[in-house]
Amino acid sequence: EVAWYLSEDGYLDFVRDCGAAPAAQYEPHGRLSHVVVDWSGMPDPDVPNRVLYRNKMVLWPRGRFKTQVFGVGYVAWLIAKDPNVRILYASETNHQAVKPVEVVKDIVDSVWYRERFGVHRGDQWRAGTLTSALRNATHLKDPTLLAAGVGEVQTGSHWDFILLDDVCSQRNTQTMDGIEKLWKWYGGGM
């Protein structure tokens, strides 16, 4: 059962059964989940062993469970697969980013999750962040999961995954100055 949940084919079952998105369906979530969970970039056709387009963007209309399936569920799945992973979950504001991070923490600390993937809750378990108690790589300084808002500098951090969930808003894209600040944060501070 554990191996199935941690496989790409078992991802949708994981998302449903862990409680991230109990109503997720094969269309569209399951069909497109393979594109997301298997993403490792696009090979450069001109240069062997070079990867282009390491980033992946999922654009769906509101009300399609993007955050639950590809935010909360994906993050909980990544932690189950590797407690040494380092994930930054960013949104327009820190307050917005903390909400899904707290849902991930509830899932990771649930009986269902603990019975299958071990007890991850440890000393480093605070609002908006967690460091898995199962982490065995002692050289890692960044937490397993951290919530951050646009503009919060993460210089010097080494993230394996950065999930950007609704970082653009009417407030931060109304002016050229706002757009430039957003771009500078994304391009420089991330």
Short mmCIF file of N, CA and C in Angstrom, two decimals:
data_model
loop_
_atom_site.label_atom_id
_atom_site.label_comp_id
_atom_site.label_asym_id
_atom_site.label_seq_id
_atom_site.Cartn_x
_atom_site.Cartn_y
_atom_site.Cartn_z
N GLU A 1 0.82 -1.20 0.00
CA GLU A 1 0.00 0.00 0.00
C GLU A 1 0.87 1.27 0.00
N VAL A 2 1.91 1.31 0.82
CA VAL A 2 2.77 2.49 0.89
C VAL A 2 3.45 2.74 -0.44
N ALA A 3 3.99 1.69 -1.04
CA ALA A 3 4.67 1.84 -2.34
C ALA A 3 3.70 2.39 -3.39
N TRP A 4 2.45 1.94 -3.37
CA TRP A 4 1.45 2.43 -4.33
C TRP A 4 1.21 3.92 -4.12
N TYR A 5 0.98 4.33 -2.88
CA TYR A 5 0.71 5.74 -2.59
C TYR A 5 1.87 6.64 -3.03
N LEU A 6 3.10 6.15 -2.93
CA LEU A 6 4.26 6.96 -3.27
C LEU A 6 4.64 6.88 -4.74
N SER A 7 3.90 6.10 -5.51
CA SER A 7 4.16 6.01 -6.95
C SER A 7 3.38 7.10 -7.68
N GLU A 8 3.80 7.39 -8.90
CA GLU A 8 3.07 8.37 -9.70
C GLU A 8 1.64 7.90 -9.97
N ASP A 9 1.48 6.61 -10.21
CA ASP A 9 0.14 6.07 -10.47
C ASP A 9 -0.75 6.16 -9.23
N GLY A 10 -0.16 6.08 -8.04
CA GLY A 10 -0.93 6.13 -6.81
C GLY A 10 -1.12 7.53 -6.25
N TYR A 11 -0.58 8.54 -6.95
CA TYR A 11 -0.64 9.92 -6.45
C TYR A 11 -2.07 10.39 -6.19
N LEU A 12 -2.97 10.18 -7.13
CA LEU A 12 -4.35 10.65 -6.95
C LEU A 12 -5.01 9.96 -5.75
N ASP A 13 -4.76 8.66 -5.58
CA ASP A 13 -5.29 7.96 -4.41
C ASP A 13 -4.70 8.55 -3.12
N PHE A 14 -3.42 8.88 -3.14
CA PHE A 14 -2.79 9.51 -1.98
C PHE A 14 -3.50 10.81 -1.65
N VAL A 15 -3.71 11.66 -2.65
CA VAL A 15 -4.32 12.98 -2.44
C VAL A 15 -5.73 12.83 -1.87
N ARG A 16 -6.47 11.87 -2.37
CA ARG A 16 -7.83 11.64 -1.86
C ARG A 16 -7.80 11.07 -0.45
N ASP A 17 -7.02 9.99 -0.26
CA ASP A 17 -7.05 9.26 1.00
C ASP A 17 -6.41 10.01 2.17
N CYS A 18 -5.43 10.87 1.89
CA CYS A 18 -4.81 11.63 2.99
C CYS A 18 -5.70 12.78 3.43
N GLY A 19 -6.71 13.11 2.61
CA GLY A 19 -7.64 14.17 2.97
C GLY A 19 -7.35 15.51 2.33
N ALA A 20 -6.31 15.59 1.50
CA ALA A 20 -6.00 16.86 0.85
C ALA A 20 -7.11 17.26 -0.11
N ALA A 21 -7.61 16.31 -0.89
CA ALA A 21 -8.69 16.58 -1.85
C ALA A 21 -9.52 15.31 -2.02
N PRO A 22 -10.38 15.01 -1.04
CA PRO A 22 -11.17 13.77 -1.09
C PRO A 22 -12.05 13.64 -2.33
N ALA A 23 -12.44 14.77 -2.93
CA ALA A 23 -13.32 14.73 -4.10
C ALA A 23 -12.57 14.78 -5.43
N ALA A 24 -11.26 14.67 -5.40
CA ALA A 24 -10.49 14.73 -6.66
C ALA A 24 -10.89 13.57 -7.57
N GLN A 25 -10.98 13.86 -8.84
CA GLN A 25 -11.40 12.88 -9.84
C GLN A 25 -10.29 12.65 -10.86
N TYR A 26 -10.41 11.54 -11.61
CA TYR A 26 -9.41 11.28 -12.64
C TYR A 26 -9.40 12.40 -13.67
N GLU A 27 -10.59 12.87 -14.07
CA GLU A 27 -10.69 14.02 -14.98
C GLU A 27 -11.07 15.23 -14.15
N PRO A 28 -10.26 16.21 -14.05
CA PRO A 28 -8.99 16.43 -14.71
C PRO A 28 -7.77 16.13 -13.85
N HIS A 29 -7.95 15.92 -12.54
CA HIS A 29 -6.82 15.86 -11.61
C HIS A 29 -5.87 14.70 -11.87
N GLY A 30 -6.41 13.50 -11.98
CA GLY A 30 -5.56 12.33 -12.16
C GLY A 30 -4.80 12.33 -13.47
N ARG A 31 -5.49 12.69 -14.53
CA ARG A 31 -4.87 12.72 -15.86
C ARG A 31 -3.71 13.71 -15.88
N LEU A 32 -3.91 14.87 -15.29
CA LEU A 32 -2.87 15.90 -15.31
C LEU A 32 -1.85 15.77 -14.19
N SER A 33 -2.14 14.96 -13.18
CA SER A 33 -1.19 14.83 -12.08
C SER A 33 0.12 14.22 -12.55
N HIS A 34 0.08 13.35 -13.55
CA HIS A 34 1.32 12.76 -14.07
C HIS A 34 2.23 13.83 -14.65
N VAL A 35 1.64 14.82 -15.28
CA VAL A 35 2.44 15.91 -15.86
C VAL A 35 3.14 16.70 -14.76
N VAL A 36 2.49 16.84 -13.62
CA VAL A 36 3.05 17.61 -12.52
C VAL A 36 4.06 16.79 -11.72
N VAL A 37 3.68 15.59 -11.28
CA VAL A 37 4.55 14.83 -10.38
C VAL A 37 5.77 14.26 -11.09
N ASP A 38 5.73 14.13 -12.39
CA ASP A 38 6.86 13.57 -13.14
C ASP A 38 7.70 14.67 -13.79
N TRP A 39 7.44 15.92 -13.48
CA TRP A 39 8.13 17.01 -14.16
C TRP A 39 9.57 17.13 -13.69
N SER A 40 10.48 17.05 -14.62
CA SER A 40 11.89 17.26 -14.28
C SER A 40 12.55 18.15 -15.32
N GLY A 41 11.74 18.88 -16.06
CA GLY A 41 12.28 19.77 -17.07
C GLY A 41 12.16 19.18 -18.46
N MET A 42 12.51 19.96 -19.44
CA MET A 42 12.43 19.56 -20.83
C MET A 42 13.84 19.42 -21.37
N PRO A 43 14.18 18.26 -21.96
CA PRO A 43 15.53 18.11 -22.50
C PRO A 43 15.80 19.09 -23.64
N ASP A 44 17.00 19.61 -23.67
CA ASP A 44 17.42 20.51 -24.75
C ASP A 44 17.71 19.67 -25.98
N PRO A 45 17.00 19.91 -27.08
CA PRO A 45 17.22 19.09 -28.28
C PRO A 45 18.59 19.32 -28.91
N ASP A 46 19.23 20.42 -28.59
CA ASP A 46 20.51 20.74 -29.21
C ASP A 46 21.73 20.38 -28.35
N VAL A 47 21.54 20.26 -27.03
CA VAL A 47 22.66 19.99 -26.15
C VAL A 47 22.31 18.78 -25.27
N PRO A 48 23.00 17.66 -25.50
CA PRO A 48 22.72 16.47 -24.68
C PRO A 48 22.98 16.75 -23.19
N ASN A 49 22.19 16.14 -22.34
CA ASN A 49 22.30 16.24 -20.88
C ASN A 49 22.03 17.65 -20.34
N ARG A 50 21.45 18.51 -21.14
CA ARG A 50 21.08 19.85 -20.66
C ARG A 50 19.56 19.90 -20.54
N VAL A 51 19.09 20.48 -19.46
CA VAL A 51 17.65 20.57 -19.22
C VAL A 51 17.19 22.01 -19.36
N LEU A 52 16.14 22.19 -20.12
CA LEU A 52 15.51 23.50 -20.27
C LEU A 52 14.20 23.50 -19.50
N TYR A 53 13.70 24.65 -19.18
CA TYR A 53 12.37 24.79 -18.60
C TYR A 53 12.19 23.90 -17.36
N ARG A 54 12.97 24.17 -16.35
CA ARG A 54 12.85 23.39 -15.12
C ARG A 54 11.57 23.73 -14.35
N ASN A 55 10.99 24.88 -14.62
CA ASN A 55 9.79 25.31 -13.91
C ASN A 55 8.56 24.71 -14.56
N LYS A 56 7.53 24.52 -13.75
CA LYS A 56 6.25 24.01 -14.25
C LYS A 56 5.15 24.92 -13.74
N MET A 57 4.27 25.36 -14.62
CA MET A 57 3.16 26.22 -14.23
C MET A 57 1.85 25.48 -14.49
N VAL A 58 1.00 25.45 -13.49
CA VAL A 58 -0.33 24.85 -13.62
C VAL A 58 -1.33 25.98 -13.56
N LEU A 59 -2.01 26.23 -14.66
CA LEU A 59 -3.02 27.29 -14.73
C LEU A 59 -4.39 26.64 -14.94
N TRP A 60 -5.23 26.76 -13.94
CA TRP A 60 -6.59 26.26 -14.02
C TRP A 60 -7.51 27.33 -13.46
N PRO A 61 -8.77 27.31 -13.86
CA PRO A 61 -9.72 28.28 -13.30
C PRO A 61 -9.96 28.03 -11.81
N ARG A 62 -10.52 29.02 -11.17
CA ARG A 62 -10.87 28.90 -9.76
C ARG A 62 -11.83 27.74 -9.54
N GLY A 63 -11.77 27.17 -8.34
CA GLY A 63 -12.70 26.12 -7.98
C GLY A 63 -12.37 24.75 -8.52
N ARG A 64 -11.16 24.54 -8.98
CA ARG A 64 -10.76 23.24 -9.54
C ARG A 64 -9.84 22.46 -8.62
N PHE A 65 -9.71 22.87 -7.36
CA PHE A 65 -8.91 22.19 -6.35
C PHE A 65 -7.41 22.19 -6.65
N LYS A 66 -6.92 23.24 -7.33
CA LYS A 66 -5.48 23.31 -7.62
C LYS A 66 -4.66 23.28 -6.34
N THR A 67 -5.02 24.13 -5.38
CA THR A 67 -4.25 24.20 -4.15
C THR A 67 -4.30 22.88 -3.39
N GLN A 68 -5.47 22.27 -3.33
CA GLN A 68 -5.61 21.02 -2.59
C GLN A 68 -4.85 19.87 -3.27
N VAL A 69 -4.99 19.74 -4.58
CA VAL A 69 -4.38 18.61 -5.29
C VAL A 69 -2.90 18.85 -5.55
N PHE A 70 -2.55 20.02 -6.09
CA PHE A 70 -1.18 20.27 -6.52
C PHE A 70 -0.39 21.14 -5.56
N GLY A 71 -1.00 21.58 -4.50
CA GLY A 71 -0.30 22.33 -3.46
C GLY A 71 -0.20 21.45 -2.23
N VAL A 72 -1.27 21.36 -1.47
CA VAL A 72 -1.29 20.60 -0.22
C VAL A 72 -0.95 19.13 -0.45
N GLY A 73 -1.66 18.49 -1.37
CA GLY A 73 -1.44 17.06 -1.61
C GLY A 73 -0.04 16.76 -2.11
N TYR A 74 0.44 17.58 -3.03
CA TYR A 74 1.77 17.35 -3.60
C TYR A 74 2.86 17.52 -2.55
N VAL A 75 2.73 18.54 -1.72
CA VAL A 75 3.73 18.79 -0.68
C VAL A 75 3.73 17.63 0.33
N ALA A 76 2.56 17.19 0.78
CA ALA A 76 2.48 16.06 1.71
C ALA A 76 3.07 14.80 1.09
N TRP A 77 2.84 14.61 -0.20
CA TRP A 77 3.37 13.45 -0.93
C TRP A 77 4.89 13.52 -1.01
N LEU A 78 5.43 14.70 -1.31
CA LEU A 78 6.89 14.86 -1.38
C LEU A 78 7.55 14.57 -0.03
N ILE A 79 6.94 15.01 1.05
CA ILE A 79 7.49 14.77 2.38
C ILE A 79 7.44 13.28 2.71
N ALA A 80 6.37 12.59 2.34
CA ALA A 80 6.27 11.15 2.56
C ALA A 80 7.35 10.41 1.78
N LYS A 81 7.64 10.87 0.58
CA LYS A 81 8.66 10.24 -0.26
C LYS A 81 10.08 10.48 0.25
N ASP A 82 10.32 11.68 0.82
CA ASP A 82 11.68 12.03 1.23
C ASP A 82 11.63 13.05 2.37
N PRO A 83 11.84 12.63 3.61
CA PRO A 83 11.81 13.58 4.73
C PRO A 83 12.97 14.59 4.70
N ASN A 84 13.94 14.40 3.81
CA ASN A 84 15.04 15.36 3.67
C ASN A 84 14.73 16.47 2.68
N VAL A 85 13.57 16.41 2.05
CA VAL A 85 13.20 17.42 1.05
C VAL A 85 13.07 18.79 1.71
N ARG A 86 13.32 19.85 0.92
CA ARG A 86 13.18 21.23 1.40
C ARG A 86 12.25 21.94 0.43
N ILE A 87 11.10 22.41 0.95
CA ILE A 87 10.05 22.97 0.12
C ILE A 87 9.70 24.37 0.62
N LEU A 88 9.68 25.32 -0.30
CA LEU A 88 9.19 26.67 0.00
C LEU A 88 7.81 26.80 -0.62
N TYR A 89 6.83 27.16 0.20
CA TYR A 89 5.46 27.37 -0.27
C TYR A 89 5.19 28.87 -0.19
N ALA A 90 5.17 29.53 -1.34
CA ALA A 90 5.02 30.99 -1.36
C ALA A 90 3.67 31.40 -1.93
N SER A 91 3.13 32.47 -1.37
CA SER A 91 1.89 33.05 -1.85
C SER A 91 2.04 34.57 -1.80
N GLU A 92 0.98 35.29 -2.16
CA GLU A 92 1.07 36.75 -2.18
C GLU A 92 1.52 37.31 -0.83
N THR A 93 0.95 36.77 0.24
CA THR A 93 1.34 37.20 1.59
C THR A 93 1.73 35.98 2.41
N ASN A 94 2.48 36.21 3.45
CA ASN A 94 2.85 35.12 4.34
C ASN A 94 1.60 34.51 4.95
N HIS A 95 0.64 35.34 5.31
CA HIS A 95 -0.62 34.86 5.90
C HIS A 95 -1.31 33.87 4.96
N GLN A 96 -1.33 34.18 3.66
CA GLN A 96 -1.94 33.27 2.68
C GLN A 96 -1.14 31.98 2.55
N ALA A 97 0.17 32.05 2.60
CA ALA A 97 1.02 30.87 2.46
C ALA A 97 0.92 29.96 3.68
N VAL A 98 0.73 30.54 4.84
CA VAL A 98 0.66 29.75 6.07
C VAL A 98 -0.56 28.83 6.07
N LYS A 99 -1.66 29.27 5.49
CA LYS A 99 -2.89 28.46 5.52
C LYS A 99 -2.68 27.07 4.92
N PRO A 100 -2.22 26.94 3.68
CA PRO A 100 -2.02 25.58 3.14
C PRO A 100 -0.89 24.83 3.85
N VAL A 101 0.12 25.54 4.33
CA VAL A 101 1.20 24.87 5.06
C VAL A 101 0.64 24.24 6.33
N GLU A 102 -0.26 24.93 7.01
CA GLU A 102 -0.88 24.36 8.21
C GLU A 102 -1.74 23.15 7.87
N VAL A 103 -2.39 23.15 6.72
CA VAL A 103 -3.17 21.99 6.29
C VAL A 103 -2.23 20.81 6.01
N VAL A 104 -1.10 21.08 5.36
CA VAL A 104 -0.10 20.03 5.14
C VAL A 104 0.35 19.45 6.48
N LYS A 105 0.63 20.31 7.44
CA LYS A 105 1.07 19.85 8.75
C LYS A 105 0.02 18.97 9.42
N ASP A 106 -1.26 19.35 9.29
CA ASP A 106 -2.34 18.52 9.84
C ASP A 106 -2.37 17.14 9.18
N ILE A 107 -2.17 17.11 7.87
CA ILE A 107 -2.15 15.82 7.16
C ILE A 107 -0.96 14.99 7.60
N VAL A 108 0.22 15.60 7.63
CA VAL A 108 1.44 14.88 7.99
C VAL A 108 1.36 14.35 9.42
N ASP A 109 0.61 15.02 10.27
CA ASP A 109 0.46 14.60 11.67
C ASP A 109 -0.79 13.75 11.89
N SER A 110 -1.52 13.42 10.83
CA SER A 110 -2.74 12.62 10.99
C SER A 110 -2.40 11.15 11.24
N VAL A 111 -3.32 10.44 11.86
CA VAL A 111 -3.14 9.01 12.12
C VAL A 111 -2.92 8.27 10.81
N TRP A 112 -3.73 8.59 9.79
CA TRP A 112 -3.61 7.92 8.49
C TRP A 112 -2.18 8.04 7.95
N TYR A 113 -1.62 9.23 7.97
CA TYR A 113 -0.29 9.49 7.43
C TYR A 113 0.79 8.84 8.31
N ARG A 114 0.69 9.02 9.62
CA ARG A 114 1.70 8.46 10.52
C ARG A 114 1.78 6.95 10.41
N GLU A 115 0.64 6.28 10.27
CA GLU A 115 0.63 4.81 10.16
C GLU A 115 1.34 4.33 8.90
N ARG A 116 1.34 5.12 7.86
CA ARG A 116 1.93 4.71 6.59
C ARG A 116 3.34 5.24 6.36
N PHE A 117 3.61 6.45 6.82
CA PHE A 117 4.86 7.13 6.45
C PHE A 117 5.70 7.56 7.65
N GLY A 118 5.30 7.17 8.85
CA GLY A 118 6.09 7.48 10.04
C GLY A 118 5.69 8.79 10.70
N VAL A 119 6.26 9.02 11.87
CA VAL A 119 5.96 10.22 12.65
C VAL A 119 6.97 11.31 12.28
N HIS A 120 6.50 12.32 11.62
CA HIS A 120 7.35 13.42 11.17
C HIS A 120 7.38 14.58 12.16
N ARG A 121 6.39 14.62 13.05
CA ARG A 121 6.32 15.75 13.98
C ARG A 121 7.46 15.67 14.99
N GLY A 122 8.18 16.79 15.12
CA GLY A 122 9.30 16.84 16.04
C GLY A 122 9.41 18.19 16.70
N ASP A 123 10.60 18.54 17.14
CA ASP A 123 10.84 19.80 17.86
C ASP A 123 10.68 21.02 16.96
N GLN A 124 10.99 20.88 15.69
CA GLN A 124 10.95 22.00 14.74
C GLN A 124 9.59 22.04 14.04
N TRP A 125 8.55 22.32 14.79
CA TRP A 125 7.18 22.28 14.29
C TRP A 125 6.48 23.53 14.79
N ARG A 126 6.59 24.61 14.01
CA ARG A 126 6.03 25.90 14.44
C ARG A 126 5.07 26.42 13.38
N ALA A 127 4.39 27.51 13.67
CA ALA A 127 3.45 28.10 12.72
C ALA A 127 4.18 28.42 11.40
N GLY A 128 3.65 27.91 10.31
CA GLY A 128 4.19 28.21 8.98
C GLY A 128 5.44 27.45 8.59
N THR A 129 5.86 26.50 9.41
CA THR A 129 7.07 25.74 9.08
C THR A 129 7.09 24.40 9.80
N LEU A 130 7.82 23.47 9.23
CA LEU A 130 8.07 22.20 9.89
C LEU A 130 9.39 21.64 9.39
N THR A 131 10.06 20.93 10.25
CA THR A 131 11.22 20.14 9.88
C THR A 131 10.91 18.72 10.32
N SER A 132 10.93 17.79 9.38
CA SER A 132 10.57 16.41 9.67
C SER A 132 11.51 15.80 10.71
N ALA A 133 10.92 15.12 11.69
CA ALA A 133 11.71 14.40 12.69
C ALA A 133 12.40 13.19 12.06
N LEU A 134 11.97 12.80 10.87
CA LEU A 134 12.59 11.66 10.18
C LEU A 134 13.76 12.07 9.30
N ARG A 135 14.03 13.34 9.24
CA ARG A 135 15.16 13.83 8.43
C ARG A 135 16.45 13.21 8.97
N ASN A 136 17.24 12.65 8.07
CA ASN A 136 18.50 12.04 8.50
C ASN A 136 19.72 12.73 7.88
N ALA A 137 19.50 13.70 7.03
CA ALA A 137 20.59 14.49 6.46
C ALA A 137 20.88 15.65 7.41
N THR A 138 21.93 15.54 8.17
CA THR A 138 22.22 16.52 9.22
C THR A 138 22.77 17.84 8.70
N HIS A 139 23.22 17.88 7.45
CA HIS A 139 23.82 19.10 6.91
C HIS A 139 22.81 20.12 6.39
N LEU A 140 21.54 19.78 6.38
CA LEU A 140 20.52 20.67 5.82
C LEU A 140 20.12 21.73 6.84
N LYS A 141 20.20 23.02 6.44
CA LYS A 141 19.85 24.10 7.36
C LYS A 141 18.42 24.57 7.16
N ASP A 142 17.86 24.35 5.97
CA ASP A 142 16.50 24.81 5.69
C ASP A 142 15.48 23.79 6.17
N PRO A 143 14.30 24.25 6.56
CA PRO A 143 13.28 23.32 7.04
C PRO A 143 12.72 22.44 5.92
N THR A 144 11.98 21.44 6.30
CA THR A 144 11.29 20.59 5.34
C THR A 144 10.28 21.41 4.56
N LEU A 145 9.57 22.29 5.24
CA LEU A 145 8.53 23.10 4.62
C LEU A 145 8.48 24.47 5.29
N LEU A 146 8.40 25.52 4.47
CA LEU A 146 8.33 26.87 4.99
C LEU A 146 7.36 27.70 4.17
N ALA A 147 6.50 28.46 4.84
CA ALA A 147 5.59 29.40 4.17
C ALA A 147 6.27 30.75 4.04
N ALA A 148 6.06 31.41 2.90
CA ALA A 148 6.65 32.73 2.69
C ALA A 148 5.73 33.56 1.82
N GLY A 149 5.77 34.87 2.01
CA GLY A 149 5.02 35.80 1.18
C GLY A 149 5.93 36.47 0.17
N VAL A 150 5.31 37.03 -0.87
CA VAL A 150 6.07 37.76 -1.88
C VAL A 150 6.87 38.86 -1.21
N GLY A 151 8.11 38.99 -1.59
CA GLY A 151 8.97 40.02 -1.03
C GLY A 151 9.85 39.52 0.09
N GLU A 152 9.51 38.40 0.70
CA GLU A 152 10.35 37.85 1.76
C GLU A 152 11.57 37.21 1.10
N VAL A 153 12.71 37.69 1.46
CA VAL A 153 13.95 37.24 0.83
C VAL A 153 14.35 35.87 1.38
N GLN A 154 14.69 34.97 0.48
CA GLN A 154 15.13 33.63 0.85
C GLN A 154 16.57 33.39 0.40
N THR A 155 17.35 34.47 0.32
CA THR A 155 18.73 34.37 -0.12
C THR A 155 19.50 33.39 0.76
N GLY A 156 20.28 32.54 0.13
CA GLY A 156 21.08 31.57 0.86
C GLY A 156 20.35 30.28 1.16
N SER A 157 19.07 30.23 0.88
CA SER A 157 18.32 29.00 1.08
C SER A 157 18.52 28.08 -0.11
N HIS A 158 18.35 26.81 0.13
CA HIS A 158 18.54 25.81 -0.92
C HIS A 158 17.30 24.92 -0.98
N TRP A 159 16.33 25.34 -1.78
CA TRP A 159 15.05 24.64 -1.87
C TRP A 159 15.11 23.59 -2.98
N ASP A 160 14.55 22.43 -2.68
CA ASP A 160 14.40 21.40 -3.71
C ASP A 160 13.18 21.69 -4.56
N PHE A 161 12.15 22.25 -3.93
CA PHE A 161 10.91 22.62 -4.62
C PHE A 161 10.45 23.99 -4.12
N ILE A 162 10.01 24.81 -5.04
CA ILE A 162 9.39 26.09 -4.69
C ILE A 162 8.02 26.08 -5.33
N LEU A 163 7.00 26.14 -4.51
CA LEU A 163 5.63 26.14 -4.99
C LEU A 163 5.08 27.55 -4.86
N LEU A 164 4.73 28.16 -5.97
CA LEU A 164 4.18 29.51 -5.98
C LEU A 164 2.67 29.41 -6.19
N ASP A 165 1.91 29.77 -5.20
CA ASP A 165 0.46 29.64 -5.24
C ASP A 165 -0.17 31.02 -5.12
N ASP A 166 -0.70 31.52 -6.21
CA ASP A 166 -1.37 32.82 -6.23
C ASP A 166 -0.45 33.95 -5.74
N VAL A 167 0.75 34.04 -6.30
CA VAL A 167 1.66 35.11 -5.91
C VAL A 167 1.32 36.43 -6.59
N CYS A 168 0.66 36.37 -7.72
CA CYS A 168 0.25 37.60 -8.42
C CYS A 168 -1.17 37.95 -8.02
N SER A 169 -1.40 39.24 -7.77
CA SER A 169 -2.73 39.70 -7.40
C SER A 169 -2.97 41.07 -8.03
N GLN A 170 -4.17 41.55 -7.91
CA GLN A 170 -4.45 42.91 -8.41
C GLN A 170 -3.61 43.92 -7.64
N ARG A 171 -3.37 43.65 -6.37
CA ARG A 171 -2.62 44.60 -5.55
C ARG A 171 -1.16 44.71 -6.01
N ASN A 172 -0.51 43.59 -6.33
CA ASN A 172 0.91 43.68 -6.66
C ASN A 172 1.19 43.71 -8.17
N THR A 173 0.14 43.81 -8.99
CA THR A 173 0.35 43.90 -10.44
C THR A 173 -0.37 45.11 -11.06
N GLN A 174 -0.83 46.04 -10.25
CA GLN A 174 -1.55 47.21 -10.74
C GLN A 174 -0.63 48.23 -11.40
N THR A 175 0.62 48.29 -10.94
CA THR A 175 1.54 49.30 -11.44
C THR A 175 2.81 48.62 -11.95
N MET A 176 3.55 49.34 -12.78
CA MET A 176 4.83 48.82 -13.27
C MET A 176 5.79 48.61 -12.11
N ASP A 177 5.75 49.49 -11.12
CA ASP A 177 6.61 49.34 -9.94
C ASP A 177 6.29 48.03 -9.21
N GLY A 178 5.01 47.75 -9.05
CA GLY A 178 4.61 46.51 -8.39
C GLY A 178 5.04 45.28 -9.17
N ILE A 179 4.89 45.33 -10.48
CA ILE A 179 5.29 44.21 -11.33
C ILE A 179 6.80 44.03 -11.27
N GLU A 180 7.55 45.12 -11.29
CA GLU A 180 9.01 45.04 -11.21
C GLU A 180 9.47 44.47 -9.87
N LYS A 181 8.81 44.86 -8.78
CA LYS A 181 9.14 44.31 -7.47
C LYS A 181 8.88 42.81 -7.43
N LEU A 182 7.75 42.40 -7.99
CA LEU A 182 7.40 40.98 -8.03
C LEU A 182 8.44 40.21 -8.85
N TRP A 183 8.80 40.75 -10.00
CA TRP A 183 9.78 40.10 -10.87
C TRP A 183 11.15 40.03 -10.19
N LYS A 184 11.54 41.10 -9.51
CA LYS A 184 12.83 41.13 -8.82
C LYS A 184 12.85 40.10 -7.71
N TRP A 185 11.76 40.00 -6.98
CA TRP A 185 11.66 38.99 -5.91
C TRP A 185 11.78 37.58 -6.48
N TYR A 186 11.05 37.33 -7.55
CA TYR A 186 11.07 36.00 -8.16
C TYR A 186 12.45 35.68 -8.74
N GLY A 187 13.02 36.62 -9.45
CA GLY A 187 14.29 36.39 -10.13
C GLY A 187 15.51 36.49 -9.25
N GLY A 188 15.44 37.28 -8.19
CA GLY A 188 16.62 37.50 -7.39
C GLY A 188 16.58 36.90 -6.00
N GLY A 189 15.45 37.04 -5.33
CA GLY A 189 15.36 36.60 -3.94
C GLY A 189 14.99 35.16 -3.75
N MET A 190 14.59 34.52 -4.81
CA MET A 190 14.17 33.13 -4.69
C MET A 190 15.38 32.22 -4.82
#
